[in-house]
Short mmCIF file of C-alpha atoms (C1' of nucleotides) in Angstrom, two decimals:
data_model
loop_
_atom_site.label_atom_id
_atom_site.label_comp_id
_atom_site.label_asym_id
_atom_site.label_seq_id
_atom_site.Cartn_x
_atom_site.Cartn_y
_atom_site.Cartn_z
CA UNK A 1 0.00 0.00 0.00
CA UNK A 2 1.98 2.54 -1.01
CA UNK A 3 0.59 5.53 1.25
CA UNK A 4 2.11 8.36 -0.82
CA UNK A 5 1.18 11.94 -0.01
CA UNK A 6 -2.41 11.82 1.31
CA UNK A 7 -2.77 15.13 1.71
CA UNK A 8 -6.67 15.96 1.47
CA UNK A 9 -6.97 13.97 -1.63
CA UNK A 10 -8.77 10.79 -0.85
CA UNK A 11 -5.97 8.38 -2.99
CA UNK A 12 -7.15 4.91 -4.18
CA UNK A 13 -5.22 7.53 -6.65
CA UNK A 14 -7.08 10.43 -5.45
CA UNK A 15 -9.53 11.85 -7.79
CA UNK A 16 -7.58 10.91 -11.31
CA UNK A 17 -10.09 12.37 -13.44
CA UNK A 18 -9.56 15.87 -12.76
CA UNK A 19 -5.30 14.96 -12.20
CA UNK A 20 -5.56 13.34 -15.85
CA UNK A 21 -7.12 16.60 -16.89
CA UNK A 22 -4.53 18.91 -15.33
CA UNK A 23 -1.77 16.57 -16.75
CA UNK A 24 -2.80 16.35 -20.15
CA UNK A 25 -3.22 20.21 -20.67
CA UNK A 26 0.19 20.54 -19.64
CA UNK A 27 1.37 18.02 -21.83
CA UNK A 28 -0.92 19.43 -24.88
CA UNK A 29 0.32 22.81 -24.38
CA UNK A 30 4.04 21.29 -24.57
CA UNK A 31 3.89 19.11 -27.39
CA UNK A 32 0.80 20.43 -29.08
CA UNK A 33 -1.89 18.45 -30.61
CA UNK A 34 0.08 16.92 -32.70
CA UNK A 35 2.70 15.75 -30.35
CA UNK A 36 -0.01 14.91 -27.54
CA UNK A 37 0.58 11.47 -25.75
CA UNK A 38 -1.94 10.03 -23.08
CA UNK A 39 0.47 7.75 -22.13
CA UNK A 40 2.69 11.02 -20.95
CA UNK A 41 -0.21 12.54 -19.48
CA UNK A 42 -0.43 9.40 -17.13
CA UNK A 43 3.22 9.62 -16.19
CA UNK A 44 3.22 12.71 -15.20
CA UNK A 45 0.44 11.69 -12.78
CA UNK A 46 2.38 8.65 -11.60
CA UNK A 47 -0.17 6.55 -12.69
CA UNK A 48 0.20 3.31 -14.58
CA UNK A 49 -0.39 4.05 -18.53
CA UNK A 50 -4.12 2.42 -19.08
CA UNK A 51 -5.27 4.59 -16.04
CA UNK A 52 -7.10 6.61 -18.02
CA UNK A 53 -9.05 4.23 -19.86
CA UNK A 54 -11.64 4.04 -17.10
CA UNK A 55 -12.45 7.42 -17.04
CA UNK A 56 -11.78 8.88 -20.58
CA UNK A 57 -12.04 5.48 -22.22
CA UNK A 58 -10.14 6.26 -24.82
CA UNK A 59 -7.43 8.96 -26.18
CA UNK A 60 -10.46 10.62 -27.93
CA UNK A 61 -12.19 10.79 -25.03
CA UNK A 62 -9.82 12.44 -23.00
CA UNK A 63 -8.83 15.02 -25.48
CA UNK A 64 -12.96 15.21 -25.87
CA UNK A 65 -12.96 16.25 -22.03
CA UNK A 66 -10.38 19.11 -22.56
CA UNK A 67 -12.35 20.45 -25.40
CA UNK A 68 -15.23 20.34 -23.56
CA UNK A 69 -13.57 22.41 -20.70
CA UNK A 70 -12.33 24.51 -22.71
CA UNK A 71 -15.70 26.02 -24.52
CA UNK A 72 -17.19 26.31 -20.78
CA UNK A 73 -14.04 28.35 -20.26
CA UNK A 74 -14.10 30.48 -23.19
CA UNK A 75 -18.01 31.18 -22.23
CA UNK A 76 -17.41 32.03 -19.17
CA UNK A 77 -15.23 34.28 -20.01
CA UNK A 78 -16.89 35.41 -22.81
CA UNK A 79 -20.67 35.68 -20.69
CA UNK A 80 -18.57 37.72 -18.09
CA UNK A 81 -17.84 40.57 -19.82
CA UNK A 82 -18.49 43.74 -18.59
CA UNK A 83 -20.25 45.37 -21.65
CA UNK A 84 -22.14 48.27 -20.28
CA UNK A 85 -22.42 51.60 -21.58
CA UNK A 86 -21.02 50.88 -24.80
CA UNK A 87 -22.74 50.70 -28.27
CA UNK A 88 -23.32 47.95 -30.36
CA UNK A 89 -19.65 48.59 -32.29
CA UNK A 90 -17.85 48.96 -28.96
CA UNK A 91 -18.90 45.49 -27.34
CA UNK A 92 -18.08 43.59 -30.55
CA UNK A 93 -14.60 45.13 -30.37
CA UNK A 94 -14.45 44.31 -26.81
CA UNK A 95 -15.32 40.32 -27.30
CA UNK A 96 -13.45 40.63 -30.14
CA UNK A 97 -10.55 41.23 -28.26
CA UNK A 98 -11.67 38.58 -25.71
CA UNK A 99 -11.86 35.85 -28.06
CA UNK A 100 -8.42 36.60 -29.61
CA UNK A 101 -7.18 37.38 -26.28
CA UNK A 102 -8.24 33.52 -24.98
CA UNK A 103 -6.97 31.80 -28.06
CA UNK A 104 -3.59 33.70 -27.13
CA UNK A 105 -3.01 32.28 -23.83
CA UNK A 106 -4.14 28.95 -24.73
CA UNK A 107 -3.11 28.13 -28.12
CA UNK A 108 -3.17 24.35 -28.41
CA UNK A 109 -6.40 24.34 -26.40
CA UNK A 110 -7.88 26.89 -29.12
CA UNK A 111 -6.29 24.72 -31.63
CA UNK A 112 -7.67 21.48 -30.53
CA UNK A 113 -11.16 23.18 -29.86
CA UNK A 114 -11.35 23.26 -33.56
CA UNK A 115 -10.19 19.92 -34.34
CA UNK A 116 -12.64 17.49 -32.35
CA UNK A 117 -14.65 16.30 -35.73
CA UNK A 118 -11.30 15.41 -37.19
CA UNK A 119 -10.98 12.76 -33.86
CA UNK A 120 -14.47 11.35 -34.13
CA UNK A 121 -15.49 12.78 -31.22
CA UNK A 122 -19.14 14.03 -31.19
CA UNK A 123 -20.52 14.43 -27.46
CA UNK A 124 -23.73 16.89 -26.96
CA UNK A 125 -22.04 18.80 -24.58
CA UNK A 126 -19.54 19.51 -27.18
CA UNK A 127 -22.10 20.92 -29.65
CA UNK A 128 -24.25 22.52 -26.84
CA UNK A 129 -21.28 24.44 -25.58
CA UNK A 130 -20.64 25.82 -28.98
CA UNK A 131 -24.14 26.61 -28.79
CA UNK A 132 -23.65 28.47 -25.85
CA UNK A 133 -20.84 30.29 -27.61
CA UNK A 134 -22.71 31.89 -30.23
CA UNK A 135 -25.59 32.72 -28.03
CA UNK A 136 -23.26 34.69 -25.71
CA UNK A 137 -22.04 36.53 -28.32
CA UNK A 138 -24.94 37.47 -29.76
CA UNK A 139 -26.19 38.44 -26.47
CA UNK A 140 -23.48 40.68 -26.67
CA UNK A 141 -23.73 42.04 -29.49
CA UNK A 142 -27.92 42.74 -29.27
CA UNK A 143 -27.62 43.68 -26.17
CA UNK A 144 -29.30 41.80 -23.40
CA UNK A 145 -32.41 43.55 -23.37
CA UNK A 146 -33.42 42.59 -26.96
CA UNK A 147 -35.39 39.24 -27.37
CA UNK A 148 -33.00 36.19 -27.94
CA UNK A 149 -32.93 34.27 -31.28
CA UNK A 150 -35.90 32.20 -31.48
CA UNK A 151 -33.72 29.19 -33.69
CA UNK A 152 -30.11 29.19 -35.04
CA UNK A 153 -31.61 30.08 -38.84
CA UNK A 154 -33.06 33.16 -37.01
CA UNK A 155 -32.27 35.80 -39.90
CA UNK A 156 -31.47 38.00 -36.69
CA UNK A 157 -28.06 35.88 -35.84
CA UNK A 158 -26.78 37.14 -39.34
CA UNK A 159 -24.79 39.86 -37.95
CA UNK A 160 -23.65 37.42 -35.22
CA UNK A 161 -22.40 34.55 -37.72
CA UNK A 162 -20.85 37.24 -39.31
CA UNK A 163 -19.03 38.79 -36.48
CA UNK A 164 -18.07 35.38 -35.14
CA UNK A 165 -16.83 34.32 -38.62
CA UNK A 166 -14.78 37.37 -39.35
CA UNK A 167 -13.01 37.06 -35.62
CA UNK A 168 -12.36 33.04 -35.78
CA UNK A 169 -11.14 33.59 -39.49
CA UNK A 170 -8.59 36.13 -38.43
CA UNK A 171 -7.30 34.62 -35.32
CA UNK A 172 -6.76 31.30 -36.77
CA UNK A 173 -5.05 32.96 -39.63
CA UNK A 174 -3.09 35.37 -37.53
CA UNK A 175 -2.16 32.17 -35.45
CA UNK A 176 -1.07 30.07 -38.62
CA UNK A 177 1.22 33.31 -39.76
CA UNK A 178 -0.87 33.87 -43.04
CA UNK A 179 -1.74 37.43 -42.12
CA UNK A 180 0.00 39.88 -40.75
CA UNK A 181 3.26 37.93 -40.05
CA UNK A 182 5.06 41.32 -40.34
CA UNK A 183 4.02 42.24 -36.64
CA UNK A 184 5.53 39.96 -33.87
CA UNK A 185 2.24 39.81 -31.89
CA UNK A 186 -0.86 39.53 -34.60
CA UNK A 187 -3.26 38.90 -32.06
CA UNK A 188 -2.72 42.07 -30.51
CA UNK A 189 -2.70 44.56 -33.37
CA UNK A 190 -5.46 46.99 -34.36
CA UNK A 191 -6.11 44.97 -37.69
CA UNK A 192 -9.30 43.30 -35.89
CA UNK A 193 -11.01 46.63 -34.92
CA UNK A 194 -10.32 47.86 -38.50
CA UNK A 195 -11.98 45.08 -40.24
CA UNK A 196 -14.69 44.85 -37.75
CA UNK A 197 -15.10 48.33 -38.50
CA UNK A 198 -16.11 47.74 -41.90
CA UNK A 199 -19.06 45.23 -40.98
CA UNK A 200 -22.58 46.15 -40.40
CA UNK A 201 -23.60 45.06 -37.04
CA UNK A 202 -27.11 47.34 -37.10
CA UNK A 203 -29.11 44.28 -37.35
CA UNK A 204 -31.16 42.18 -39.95
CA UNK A 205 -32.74 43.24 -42.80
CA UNK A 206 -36.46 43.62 -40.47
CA UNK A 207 -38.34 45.81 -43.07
CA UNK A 208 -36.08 48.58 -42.61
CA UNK A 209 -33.08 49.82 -44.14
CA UNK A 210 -30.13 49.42 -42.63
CA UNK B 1 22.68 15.74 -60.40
CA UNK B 2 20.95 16.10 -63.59
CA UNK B 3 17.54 17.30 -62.40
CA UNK B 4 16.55 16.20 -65.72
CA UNK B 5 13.32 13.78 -65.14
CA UNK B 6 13.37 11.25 -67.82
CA UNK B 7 10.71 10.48 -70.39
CA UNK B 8 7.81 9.01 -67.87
CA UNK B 9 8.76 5.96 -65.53
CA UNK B 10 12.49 6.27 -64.97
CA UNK B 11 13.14 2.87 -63.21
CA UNK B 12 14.53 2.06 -60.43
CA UNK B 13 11.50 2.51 -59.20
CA UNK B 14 9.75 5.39 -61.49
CA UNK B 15 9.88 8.56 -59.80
CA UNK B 16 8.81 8.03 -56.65
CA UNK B 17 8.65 11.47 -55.47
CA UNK B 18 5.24 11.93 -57.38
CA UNK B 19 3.70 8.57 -56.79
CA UNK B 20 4.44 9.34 -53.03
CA UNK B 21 2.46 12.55 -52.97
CA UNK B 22 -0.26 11.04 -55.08
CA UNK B 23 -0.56 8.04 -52.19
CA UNK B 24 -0.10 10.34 -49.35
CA UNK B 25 -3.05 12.52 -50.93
CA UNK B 26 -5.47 9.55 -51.08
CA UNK B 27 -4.16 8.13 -47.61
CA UNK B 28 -4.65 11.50 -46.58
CA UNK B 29 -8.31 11.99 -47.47
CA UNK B 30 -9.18 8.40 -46.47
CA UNK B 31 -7.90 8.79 -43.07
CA UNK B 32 -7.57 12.41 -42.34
CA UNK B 33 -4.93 14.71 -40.56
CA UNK B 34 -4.74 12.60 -37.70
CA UNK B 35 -4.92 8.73 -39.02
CA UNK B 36 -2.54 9.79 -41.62
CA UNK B 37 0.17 6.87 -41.77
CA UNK B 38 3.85 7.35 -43.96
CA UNK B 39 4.36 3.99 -44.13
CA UNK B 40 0.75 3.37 -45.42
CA UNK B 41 1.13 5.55 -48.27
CA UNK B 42 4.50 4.03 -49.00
CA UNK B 43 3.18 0.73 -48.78
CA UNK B 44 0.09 1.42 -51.10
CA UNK B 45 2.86 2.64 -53.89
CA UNK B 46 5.07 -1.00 -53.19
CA UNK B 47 7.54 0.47 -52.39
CA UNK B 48 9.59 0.13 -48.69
CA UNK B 49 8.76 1.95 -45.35
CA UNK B 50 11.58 4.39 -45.29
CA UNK B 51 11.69 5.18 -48.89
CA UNK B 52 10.26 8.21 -48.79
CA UNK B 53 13.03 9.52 -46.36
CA UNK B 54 15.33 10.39 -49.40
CA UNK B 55 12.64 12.27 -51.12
CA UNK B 56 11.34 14.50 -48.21
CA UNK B 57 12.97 13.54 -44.93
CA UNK B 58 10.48 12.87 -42.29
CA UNK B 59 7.04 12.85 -42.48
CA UNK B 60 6.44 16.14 -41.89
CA UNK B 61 8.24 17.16 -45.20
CA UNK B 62 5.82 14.89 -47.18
CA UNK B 63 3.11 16.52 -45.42
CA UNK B 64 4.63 20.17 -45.94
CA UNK B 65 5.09 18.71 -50.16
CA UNK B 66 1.46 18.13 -49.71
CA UNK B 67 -0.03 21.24 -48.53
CA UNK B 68 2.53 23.35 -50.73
CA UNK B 69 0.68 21.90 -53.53
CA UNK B 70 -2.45 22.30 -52.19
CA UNK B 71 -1.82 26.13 -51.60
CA UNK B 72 -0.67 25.95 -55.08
CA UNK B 73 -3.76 24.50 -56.26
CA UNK B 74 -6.38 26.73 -54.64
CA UNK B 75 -3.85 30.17 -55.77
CA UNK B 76 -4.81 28.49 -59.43
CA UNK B 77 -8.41 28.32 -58.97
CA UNK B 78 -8.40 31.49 -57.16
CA UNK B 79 -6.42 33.24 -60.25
CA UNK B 80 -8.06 31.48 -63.09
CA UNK B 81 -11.56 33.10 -61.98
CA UNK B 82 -14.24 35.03 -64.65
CA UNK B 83 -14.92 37.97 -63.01
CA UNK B 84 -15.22 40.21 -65.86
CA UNK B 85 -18.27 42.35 -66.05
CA UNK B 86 -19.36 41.59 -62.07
CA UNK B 87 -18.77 44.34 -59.93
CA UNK B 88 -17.02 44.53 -56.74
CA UNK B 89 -19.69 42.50 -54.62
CA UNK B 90 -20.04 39.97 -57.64
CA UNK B 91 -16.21 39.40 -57.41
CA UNK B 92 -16.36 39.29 -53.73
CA UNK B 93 -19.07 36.61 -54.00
CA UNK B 94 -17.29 34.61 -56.72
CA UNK B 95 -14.20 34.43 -54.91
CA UNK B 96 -15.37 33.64 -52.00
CA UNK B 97 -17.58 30.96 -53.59
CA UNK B 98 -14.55 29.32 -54.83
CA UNK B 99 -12.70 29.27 -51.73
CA UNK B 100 -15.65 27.22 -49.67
CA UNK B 101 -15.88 25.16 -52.43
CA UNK B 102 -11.91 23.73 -53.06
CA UNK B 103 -12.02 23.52 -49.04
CA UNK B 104 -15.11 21.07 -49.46
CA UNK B 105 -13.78 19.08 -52.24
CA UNK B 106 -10.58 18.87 -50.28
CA UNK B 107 -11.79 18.79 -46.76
CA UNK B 108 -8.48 16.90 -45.30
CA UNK B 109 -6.33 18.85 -47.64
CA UNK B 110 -7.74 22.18 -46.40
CA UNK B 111 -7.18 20.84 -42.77
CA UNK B 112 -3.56 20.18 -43.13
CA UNK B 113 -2.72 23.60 -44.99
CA UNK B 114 -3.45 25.50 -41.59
CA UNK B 115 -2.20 23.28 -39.47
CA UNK B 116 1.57 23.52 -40.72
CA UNK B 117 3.23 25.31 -38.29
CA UNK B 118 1.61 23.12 -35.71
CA UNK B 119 3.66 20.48 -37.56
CA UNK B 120 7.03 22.92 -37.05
CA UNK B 121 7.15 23.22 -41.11
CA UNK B 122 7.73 26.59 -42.40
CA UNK B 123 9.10 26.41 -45.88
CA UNK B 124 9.59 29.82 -47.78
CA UNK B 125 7.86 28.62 -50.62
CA UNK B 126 4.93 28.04 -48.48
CA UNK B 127 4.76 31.38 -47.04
CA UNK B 128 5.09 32.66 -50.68
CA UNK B 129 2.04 31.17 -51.50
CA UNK B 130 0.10 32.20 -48.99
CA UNK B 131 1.15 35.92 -49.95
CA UNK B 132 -0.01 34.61 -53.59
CA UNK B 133 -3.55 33.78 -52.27
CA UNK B 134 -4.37 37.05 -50.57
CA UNK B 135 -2.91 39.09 -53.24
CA UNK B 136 -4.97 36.73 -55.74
CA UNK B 137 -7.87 37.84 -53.38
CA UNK B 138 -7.03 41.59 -53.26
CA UNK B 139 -6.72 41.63 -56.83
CA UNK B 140 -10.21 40.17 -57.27
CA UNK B 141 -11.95 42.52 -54.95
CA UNK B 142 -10.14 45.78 -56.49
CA UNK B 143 -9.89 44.84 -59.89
CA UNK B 144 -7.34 43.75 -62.62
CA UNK B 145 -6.75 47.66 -63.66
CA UNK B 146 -6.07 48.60 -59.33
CA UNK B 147 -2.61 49.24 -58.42
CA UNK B 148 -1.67 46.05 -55.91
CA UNK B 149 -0.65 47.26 -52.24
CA UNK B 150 2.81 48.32 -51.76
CA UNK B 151 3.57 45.94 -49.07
CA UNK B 152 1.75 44.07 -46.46
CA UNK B 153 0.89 46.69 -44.36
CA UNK B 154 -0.79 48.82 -47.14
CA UNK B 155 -4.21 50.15 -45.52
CA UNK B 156 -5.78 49.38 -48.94
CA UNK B 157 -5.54 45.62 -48.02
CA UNK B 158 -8.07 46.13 -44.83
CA UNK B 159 -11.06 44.94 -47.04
CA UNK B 160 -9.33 41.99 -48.45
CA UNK B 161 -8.08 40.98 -45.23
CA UNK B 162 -11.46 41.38 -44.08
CA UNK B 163 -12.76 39.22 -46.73
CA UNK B 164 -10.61 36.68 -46.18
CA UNK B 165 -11.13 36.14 -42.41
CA UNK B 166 -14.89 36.58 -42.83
CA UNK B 167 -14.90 33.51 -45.50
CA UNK B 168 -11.97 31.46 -43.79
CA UNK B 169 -13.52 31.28 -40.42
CA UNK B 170 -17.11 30.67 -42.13
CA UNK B 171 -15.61 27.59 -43.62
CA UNK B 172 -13.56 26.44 -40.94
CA UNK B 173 -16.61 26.65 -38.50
CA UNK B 174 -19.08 25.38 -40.95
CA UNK B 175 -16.83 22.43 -41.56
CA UNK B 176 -16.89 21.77 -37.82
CA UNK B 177 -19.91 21.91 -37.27
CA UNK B 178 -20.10 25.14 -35.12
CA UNK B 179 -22.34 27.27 -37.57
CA UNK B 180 -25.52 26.24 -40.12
CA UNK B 181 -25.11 22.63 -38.73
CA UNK B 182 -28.63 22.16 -39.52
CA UNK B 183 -28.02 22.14 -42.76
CA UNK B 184 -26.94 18.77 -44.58
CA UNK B 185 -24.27 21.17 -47.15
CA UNK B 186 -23.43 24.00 -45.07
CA UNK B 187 -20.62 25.22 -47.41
CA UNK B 188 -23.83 25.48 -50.16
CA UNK B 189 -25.81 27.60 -47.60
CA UNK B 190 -26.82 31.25 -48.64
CA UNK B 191 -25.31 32.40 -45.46
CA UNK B 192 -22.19 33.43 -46.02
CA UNK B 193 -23.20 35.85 -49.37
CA UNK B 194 -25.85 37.36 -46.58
CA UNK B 195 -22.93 37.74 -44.23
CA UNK B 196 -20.52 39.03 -46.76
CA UNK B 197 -23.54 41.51 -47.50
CA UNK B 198 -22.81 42.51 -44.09
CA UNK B 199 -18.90 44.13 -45.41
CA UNK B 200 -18.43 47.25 -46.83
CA UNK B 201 -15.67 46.44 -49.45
CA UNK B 202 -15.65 49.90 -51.14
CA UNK B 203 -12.46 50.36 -50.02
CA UNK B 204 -9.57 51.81 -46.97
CA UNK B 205 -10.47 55.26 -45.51
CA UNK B 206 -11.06 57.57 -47.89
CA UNK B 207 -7.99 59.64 -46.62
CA UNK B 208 -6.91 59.94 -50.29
CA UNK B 209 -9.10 59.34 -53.13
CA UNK B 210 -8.78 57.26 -56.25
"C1'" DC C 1 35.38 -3.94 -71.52
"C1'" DC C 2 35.54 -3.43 -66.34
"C1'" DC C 3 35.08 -0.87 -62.39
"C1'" DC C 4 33.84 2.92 -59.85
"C1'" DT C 5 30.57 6.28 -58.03
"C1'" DC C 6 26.40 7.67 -56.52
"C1'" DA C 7 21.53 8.22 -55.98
"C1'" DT C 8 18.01 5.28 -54.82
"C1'" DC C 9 15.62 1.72 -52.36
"C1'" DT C 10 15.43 -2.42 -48.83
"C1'" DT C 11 16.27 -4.65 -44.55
"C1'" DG C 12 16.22 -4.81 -39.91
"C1'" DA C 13 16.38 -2.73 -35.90
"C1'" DC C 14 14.68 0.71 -31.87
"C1'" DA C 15 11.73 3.52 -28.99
"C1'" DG C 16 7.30 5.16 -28.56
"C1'" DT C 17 2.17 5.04 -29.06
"C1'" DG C 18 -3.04 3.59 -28.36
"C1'" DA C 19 -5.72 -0.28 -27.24
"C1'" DG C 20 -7.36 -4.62 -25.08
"C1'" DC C 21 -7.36 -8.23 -21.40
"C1'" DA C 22 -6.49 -10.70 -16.92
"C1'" DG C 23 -5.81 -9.77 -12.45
"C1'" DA C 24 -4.29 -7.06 -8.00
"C1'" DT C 25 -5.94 -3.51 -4.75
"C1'" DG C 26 -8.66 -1.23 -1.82
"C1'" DA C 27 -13.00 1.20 -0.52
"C1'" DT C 28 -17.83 0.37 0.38
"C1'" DT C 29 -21.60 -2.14 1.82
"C1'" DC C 30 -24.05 -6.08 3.70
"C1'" DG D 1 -15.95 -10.49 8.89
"C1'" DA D 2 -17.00 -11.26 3.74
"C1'" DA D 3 -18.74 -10.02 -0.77
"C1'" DT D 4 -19.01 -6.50 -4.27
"C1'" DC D 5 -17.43 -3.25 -7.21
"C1'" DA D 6 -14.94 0.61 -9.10
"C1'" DT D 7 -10.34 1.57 -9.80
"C1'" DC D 8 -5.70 0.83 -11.11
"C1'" DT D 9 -1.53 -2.24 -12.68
"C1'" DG D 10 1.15 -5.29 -15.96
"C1'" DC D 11 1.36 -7.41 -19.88
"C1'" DT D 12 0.67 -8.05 -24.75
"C1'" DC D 13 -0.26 -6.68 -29.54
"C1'" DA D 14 -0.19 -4.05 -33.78
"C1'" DC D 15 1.29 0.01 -35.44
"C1'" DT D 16 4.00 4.24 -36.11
"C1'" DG D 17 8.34 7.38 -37.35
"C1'" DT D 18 13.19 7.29 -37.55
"C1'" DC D 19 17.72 5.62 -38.11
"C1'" DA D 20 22.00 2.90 -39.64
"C1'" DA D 21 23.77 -0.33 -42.74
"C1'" DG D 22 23.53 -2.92 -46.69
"C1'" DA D 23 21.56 -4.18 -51.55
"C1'" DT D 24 20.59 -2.56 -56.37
"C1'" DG D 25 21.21 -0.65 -60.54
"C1'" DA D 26 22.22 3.36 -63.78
"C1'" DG D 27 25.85 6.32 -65.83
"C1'" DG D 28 30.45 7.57 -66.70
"C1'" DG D 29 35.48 7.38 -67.15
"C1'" DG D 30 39.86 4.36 -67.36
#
DNA sequence: CCCCTCATCTTGACAGTGAGCAGATGATTC
DNA sequence: GAATCATCTGCTCACTGTCAAGATGAGGGG
């Protein structure tokens, strides 16, 4: 019975879920997605290298639950804004610059966010969260007094897509060195508010002119 | 040293370097980014499992071969356009037409040319091309007859650059399900047109006029 | 002609990976 | 106490990328 450290944590091997977790975001953010190794993630744990299967079942699984984590983080953050007294244009640019700013400090998360169909993995708390995404954003964007999209073909979340599009687009291009490459930090330069300045974020086409 | 390819199937084994990207294109597709396999699409050409190492090194050279081509490919399509007589929102909408649809005839293809640097490959010839599709892009949306931008930072670019994040994250999201995933054929939908409706491409502050 | 050189390709290893299966281990409950 | 059950270990297997050393054959002087 080895009786390591039982500080607090109640160790058959404590609670490995949320270790394995911990452990394989460090490794991801090392290596990268490409480079990612479950078996190194369990290492660094201590734990034997088919400890995981139990609770992630599989590689997929466990790179799954990071996703996962990783959209409630970016809503959180992203539903936590602090948007008042500003205009339509000035709490785009200021989720804007949220989004960028969390694909920044966690670039192989971001990277892997995007990259869940290419694993197989399809979980409805996956597709809910982005869901939840969208939603926030158009909250922010409509403000949250006006009445939330009744579906996602809503003609209403045009400006939304749009927005979300135009931000995603850049940062993952900005991130892959295909624009801007000149400047040493992409994610931080005023390209995004200029190009954001150029969309029209009044609102659908609702019998009036824009 | 004679770089001079010989008339068709030069034996000692044809040339190899071709047949090799060929394989690795359908392995590619079959399996995707992740399930791609060097040895598979060595083994699918007869030929032996570190063969390809004189032609590109290490996997990720065959890879980098591969989406080098691929960049060169959509530059082509993106070039070769008939957008004579549309004006600038036609050209806008033809353009970006052809972009969503060589990313969904080439869905792994279009996955592994953003995902290079992940893979540490940055060849200059890549980078070139990328320069070659937004300038292909630029010159669409301004015209044939516009002077091109001086250099990368050239305010004019803003509504290219715009353009191209606004369709690039469209597809990438559509393609992962994030946006329109409703819809059966989201790279088909009418909603990125709507959205690009949404961009005023008339061109960089008027600061100076034409 | 022979022989030499050199690019190309094969063979055979090595370390590392994800996955599956039989069993130890220990907490919980009866 | 004993039985149950989730959890974790050790082992095996097929597969991968990479490397070093050796075959193979074409082309070019002597």
């Amino acid at each position: 019975m080895g009786k390591e450290p039982l500080t607090g944590d109640q160790y058959h091997h404590g609670n490995l879920r949320a270790a394995l977790l911990d452990s394989a975001l460090v490794v991801l953010t090392e290596k990268g997605v490409a480079g990612f190794s479950m078996r190194e993630a369990a290492r660094r744990v201590g734990v034997s290298q088919s400890a995981p299967k139990h609770h992630f079942g599989d590689a997929r699984g466990l790179l799954g639950a990071l996703a996962t984590r990783a959209y409630r983080q970016l809503c959180d953050r992203l539903e936590s804004l602090e948007l008042a007294g500003l205009d339509a244009r000035g709490r785009v640019t200021r989720i804007a610059a949220e989004y960028v700013a969390f694909a920044g400090e966690n670039r192989a998360l971001f990277d892997l966010m995007w990259r869940m169909t290419q694993f197989d993995f399809t979980a409805p708390e996956l597709a809910e969260q982005k869901h939840r995404a969208l939603r926030a954003l158009d909250r922010s964007l409509r403000g949250e007094d006006a009445e939330p999209a009744a579906s996602d073909t809503d003609p209403a979340l045009l400006p939304s897509y749009a927005v979300w599009s135009l931000v995603h687009g850049y940062t993952t291009l900005a991130l892959e060195g295909a624009i801007d490459s000149s400047n040493p930090d992409p994610l931080n330069s005023d390209l995004l508010p200029a190009m954001l300045a150029l969309l029209d974020v009044s609102g659908p086409p609702r019998t009036s002119l824009p």
